[in-house]
GROMACS .gro file of C-alpha atoms in nm:
model
  160
    1MET     CA    1  -0.898   5.264  -5.382
    2ASP     CA    2  -1.110   5.278  -5.041
    3ILE     CA    3  -1.462   5.234  -5.138
    4GLY     CA    4  -1.602   5.289  -4.816
    5ALA     CA    5  -1.435   5.615  -4.773
    6ARG     CA    6  -1.488   5.705  -5.144
    7HIS     CA    7  -1.098   5.811  -5.209
    8ILE     CA    8  -0.799   5.674  -5.381
    9THR     CA    9  -0.451   5.660  -5.270
   10ILE     CA   10  -0.164   5.713  -5.505
   11SER     CA   11   0.114   5.514  -5.365
   12ALA     CA   12   0.449   5.704  -5.273
   13ASP     CA   13   0.637   5.514  -5.543
   14ARG     CA   14   0.412   5.684  -5.807
   15MET     CA   15   0.437   6.027  -5.666
   16LYS     CA   16   0.717   6.293  -5.730
   17HIS     CA   17   0.818   6.365  -5.363
   18ASN     CA   18   0.786   5.978  -5.278
   19ARG     CA   19   0.490   6.063  -5.048
   20ALA     CA   20   0.130   5.885  -5.075
   21HIS     CA   21  -0.139   6.112  -5.185
   22VAL     CA   22  -0.494   6.065  -5.084
   23VAL     CA   23  -0.741   6.194  -5.327
   24PRO     CA   24  -1.098   6.224  -5.217
   25LEU     CA   25  -1.354   6.151  -5.493
   26THR     CA   26  -1.648   6.390  -5.563
   27GLN     CA   27  -1.975   6.248  -5.621
   28GLN     CA   28  -1.944   6.314  -5.989
   29ALA     CA   29  -1.596   6.111  -5.975
   30TRP     CA   30  -1.768   5.840  -5.765
   31GLU     CA   31  -2.063   5.781  -6.019
   32ILE     CA   32  -1.777   5.708  -6.280
   33VAL     CA   33  -1.619   5.460  -6.044
   34GLU     CA   34  -1.938   5.300  -5.972
   35ARG     CA   35  -2.016   5.255  -6.337
   36ARG     CA   36  -1.691   5.103  -6.396
   37LEU     CA   37  -1.709   4.878  -6.101
   38LYS     CA   38  -2.059   4.758  -6.256
   39ALA     CA   39  -1.892   4.711  -6.591
   40THR     CA   40  -1.592   4.499  -6.517
   41THR     CA   41  -1.464   4.187  -6.324
   42SER     CA   42  -1.114   4.311  -6.348
   43ARG     CA   43  -0.888   4.384  -6.049
   44TYR     CA   44  -0.811   4.700  -6.254
   45LEU     CA   45  -1.084   4.983  -6.262
   46PHE     CA   46  -0.968   5.083  -6.614
   47ALA     CA   47  -0.835   4.761  -6.749
   48ALA     CA   48  -0.662   4.677  -7.093
   49GLY     CA   49  -0.890   4.509  -7.353
   50ASP     CA   50  -0.845   4.170  -7.199
   51GLY     CA   51  -0.924   4.262  -6.842
   52ASP     CA   52  -0.622   4.101  -6.694
   53ASN     CA   53  -0.373   4.389  -6.722
   54HIS     CA   54  -0.368   4.758  -6.663
   55LEU     CA   55  -0.379   5.005  -6.941
   56THR     CA   56  -0.075   5.077  -7.158
   57GLY     CA   57   0.024   5.278  -7.443
   58PHE     CA   58   0.028   5.592  -7.240
   59SER     CA   59   0.186   5.799  -7.513
   60LYS     CA   60  -0.094   5.687  -7.756
   61ARG     CA   61  -0.354   5.792  -7.521
   62GLN     CA   62  -0.177   6.127  -7.452
   63ALA     CA   63  -0.165   6.200  -7.823
   64ALA     CA   64  -0.529   6.122  -7.877
   65ILE     CA   65  -0.655   6.354  -7.601
   66LYS     CA   66  -0.393   6.636  -7.725
   67ALA     CA   67  -0.555   6.597  -8.062
   68ALA     CA   68  -0.893   6.623  -7.917
   69VAL     CA   69  -0.782   6.933  -7.715
   70VAL     CA   70  -0.632   7.119  -8.034
   71LYS     CA   71  -0.948   7.041  -8.209
   72LEU     CA   72  -1.183   7.179  -7.963
   73ALA     CA   73  -0.965   7.486  -7.922
   74ALA     CA   74  -0.938   7.540  -8.289
   75ALA     CA   75  -1.328   7.539  -8.311
   76ASP     CA   76  -1.311   7.846  -8.078
   77GLY     CA   77  -1.017   8.007  -8.289
   78ILE     CA   78  -0.769   7.924  -8.043
   79GLU     CA   79  -0.442   7.765  -8.136
   80VAL     CA   80  -0.263   7.505  -7.884
   81ALA     CA   81   0.104   7.484  -7.959
   82HIS     CA   82   0.187   7.262  -7.695
   83TRP     CA   83  -0.021   7.057  -7.447
   84SER     CA   84   0.042   6.790  -7.186
   85PHE     CA   85  -0.140   6.637  -6.887
   86HIS     CA   86   0.041   6.896  -6.664
   87ASP     CA   87  -0.169   7.169  -6.834
   88LEU     CA   88  -0.486   6.993  -6.652
   89ARG     CA   89  -0.300   7.044  -6.318
   90ARG     CA   90  -0.227   7.410  -6.416
   91SER     CA   91  -0.604   7.458  -6.551
   92VAL     CA   92  -0.738   7.315  -6.207
   93SER     CA   93  -0.502   7.535  -5.981
   94THR     CA   94  -0.585   7.848  -6.186
   95HIS     CA   95  -0.985   7.791  -6.192
   96MET     CA   96  -1.000   7.670  -5.834
   97ASN     CA   97  -0.806   7.999  -5.711
   98GLY     CA   98  -1.066   8.190  -5.933
   99LEU     CA   99  -1.361   8.033  -5.768
  100ARG     CA  100  -1.536   8.321  -5.579
  101ASP     CA  101  -1.866   8.380  -5.402
  102GLU     CA  102  -2.118   8.651  -5.481
  103GLY     CA  103  -1.917   8.906  -5.268
  104GLY     CA  104  -1.596   8.826  -5.455
  105ASN     CA  105  -1.454   8.619  -5.165
  106ARG     CA  106  -1.219   8.330  -5.242
  107LEU     CA  107  -1.417   8.000  -5.201
  108ILE     CA  108  -1.101   7.771  -5.161
  109ALA     CA  109  -0.798   7.865  -4.967
  110LYS     CA  110  -0.474   7.861  -5.176
  111ASP     CA  111  -0.309   7.621  -4.943
  112HIS     CA  112  -0.593   7.375  -4.981
  113ILE     CA  113  -0.547   7.400  -5.357
  114GLU     CA  114  -0.168   7.332  -5.310
  115ARG     CA  115  -0.260   7.017  -5.110
  116VAL     CA  116  -0.512   6.887  -5.376
  117LEU     CA  117  -0.225   6.926  -5.619
  118SER     CA  118   0.004   6.724  -5.374
  119HIS     CA  119   0.269   7.021  -5.371
  120ILE     CA  120   0.516   7.035  -5.080
  121ILE     CA  121   0.436   7.317  -4.852
  122ARG     CA  122   0.761   7.464  -4.744
  123GLY     CA  123   0.881   7.663  -4.451
  124VAL     CA  124   0.761   7.674  -4.108
  125GLU     CA  125   0.405   7.551  -4.201
  126GLY     CA  126   0.556   7.262  -4.395
  127THR     CA  127   0.791   7.168  -4.117
  128TYR     CA  128   0.520   7.165  -3.827
  129ASP     CA  129   0.179   7.141  -3.991
  130ARG     CA  130   0.107   6.768  -4.027
  131ASN     CA  131  -0.270   6.777  -4.094
  132ASP     CA  132  -0.384   6.560  -4.389
  133TYR     CA  133  -0.632   6.829  -4.482
  134TYR     CA  134  -0.864   6.556  -4.603
  135ALA     CA  135  -1.189   6.749  -4.553
  136GLU     CA  136  -1.049   7.057  -4.726
  137LYS     CA  137  -0.933   6.875  -5.019
  138ARG     CA  138  -1.271   6.686  -5.046
  139ARG     CA  139  -1.450   7.034  -5.021
  140ALA     CA  140  -1.216   7.207  -5.289
  141LEU     CA  141  -1.257   6.908  -5.527
  142MET     CA  142  -1.638   6.919  -5.483
  143LEU     CA  143  -1.652   7.283  -5.560
  144TRP     CA  144  -1.435   7.227  -5.856
  145ALA     CA  145  -1.669   6.940  -5.988
  146ASN     CA  146  -1.962   7.139  -5.928
  147ARG     CA  147  -1.803   7.415  -6.126
  148LEU     CA  148  -1.720   7.167  -6.431
  149ASP     CA  149  -2.087   7.060  -6.412
  150THR     CA  150  -2.206   7.418  -6.452
  151ILE     CA  151  -1.956   7.480  -6.747
  152ALA     CA  152  -2.057   7.145  -6.916
  153LYS     CA  153  -2.426   7.221  -6.896
  154THR     CA  154  -2.385   7.592  -7.026
  155PRO     CA  155  -2.476   7.645  -7.393
  156LYS     CA  156  -2.160   7.706  -7.594
  157GLN     CA  157  -2.270   8.050  -7.713
  158ALA     CA  158  -2.305   8.173  -7.356
  159THR     CA  159  -1.952   8.064  -7.259
  160LYS     CA  160  -1.795   8.293  -7.528
   0.00000   0.00000   0.00000
């Protein structure tokens, strides 16, 4: 994590295409990081109970989150047959692609969304364009975070 630049870097060995991925943090995400930094002395931002180790038990955590998703969906009459963390990526892509201004114009370029998701850009563009699109990723994530804030603050009845 780069505290000064307010971004995290996911190392190449943890990424599908063996390429490091820099993720700019929005103000909303940074506020979570700040709270965690104040709450822990561990070298891990989200440490295991003893603070000396990273979180483990991934499958248990995923199952708990899936159960919460299923419960929330059921309250709206929606059945969730399968859910995984990859569905979060799909939702982010879908909703970022759907963000529009008052005139119906796309707010985030499709290729910027692909870069937020760390997808490989193929063809001539992927071969020759070596820009990191850092500013564009930050802007895309900011627009998405602001949209999530709007959704979270909207009364449930108004979202149906």
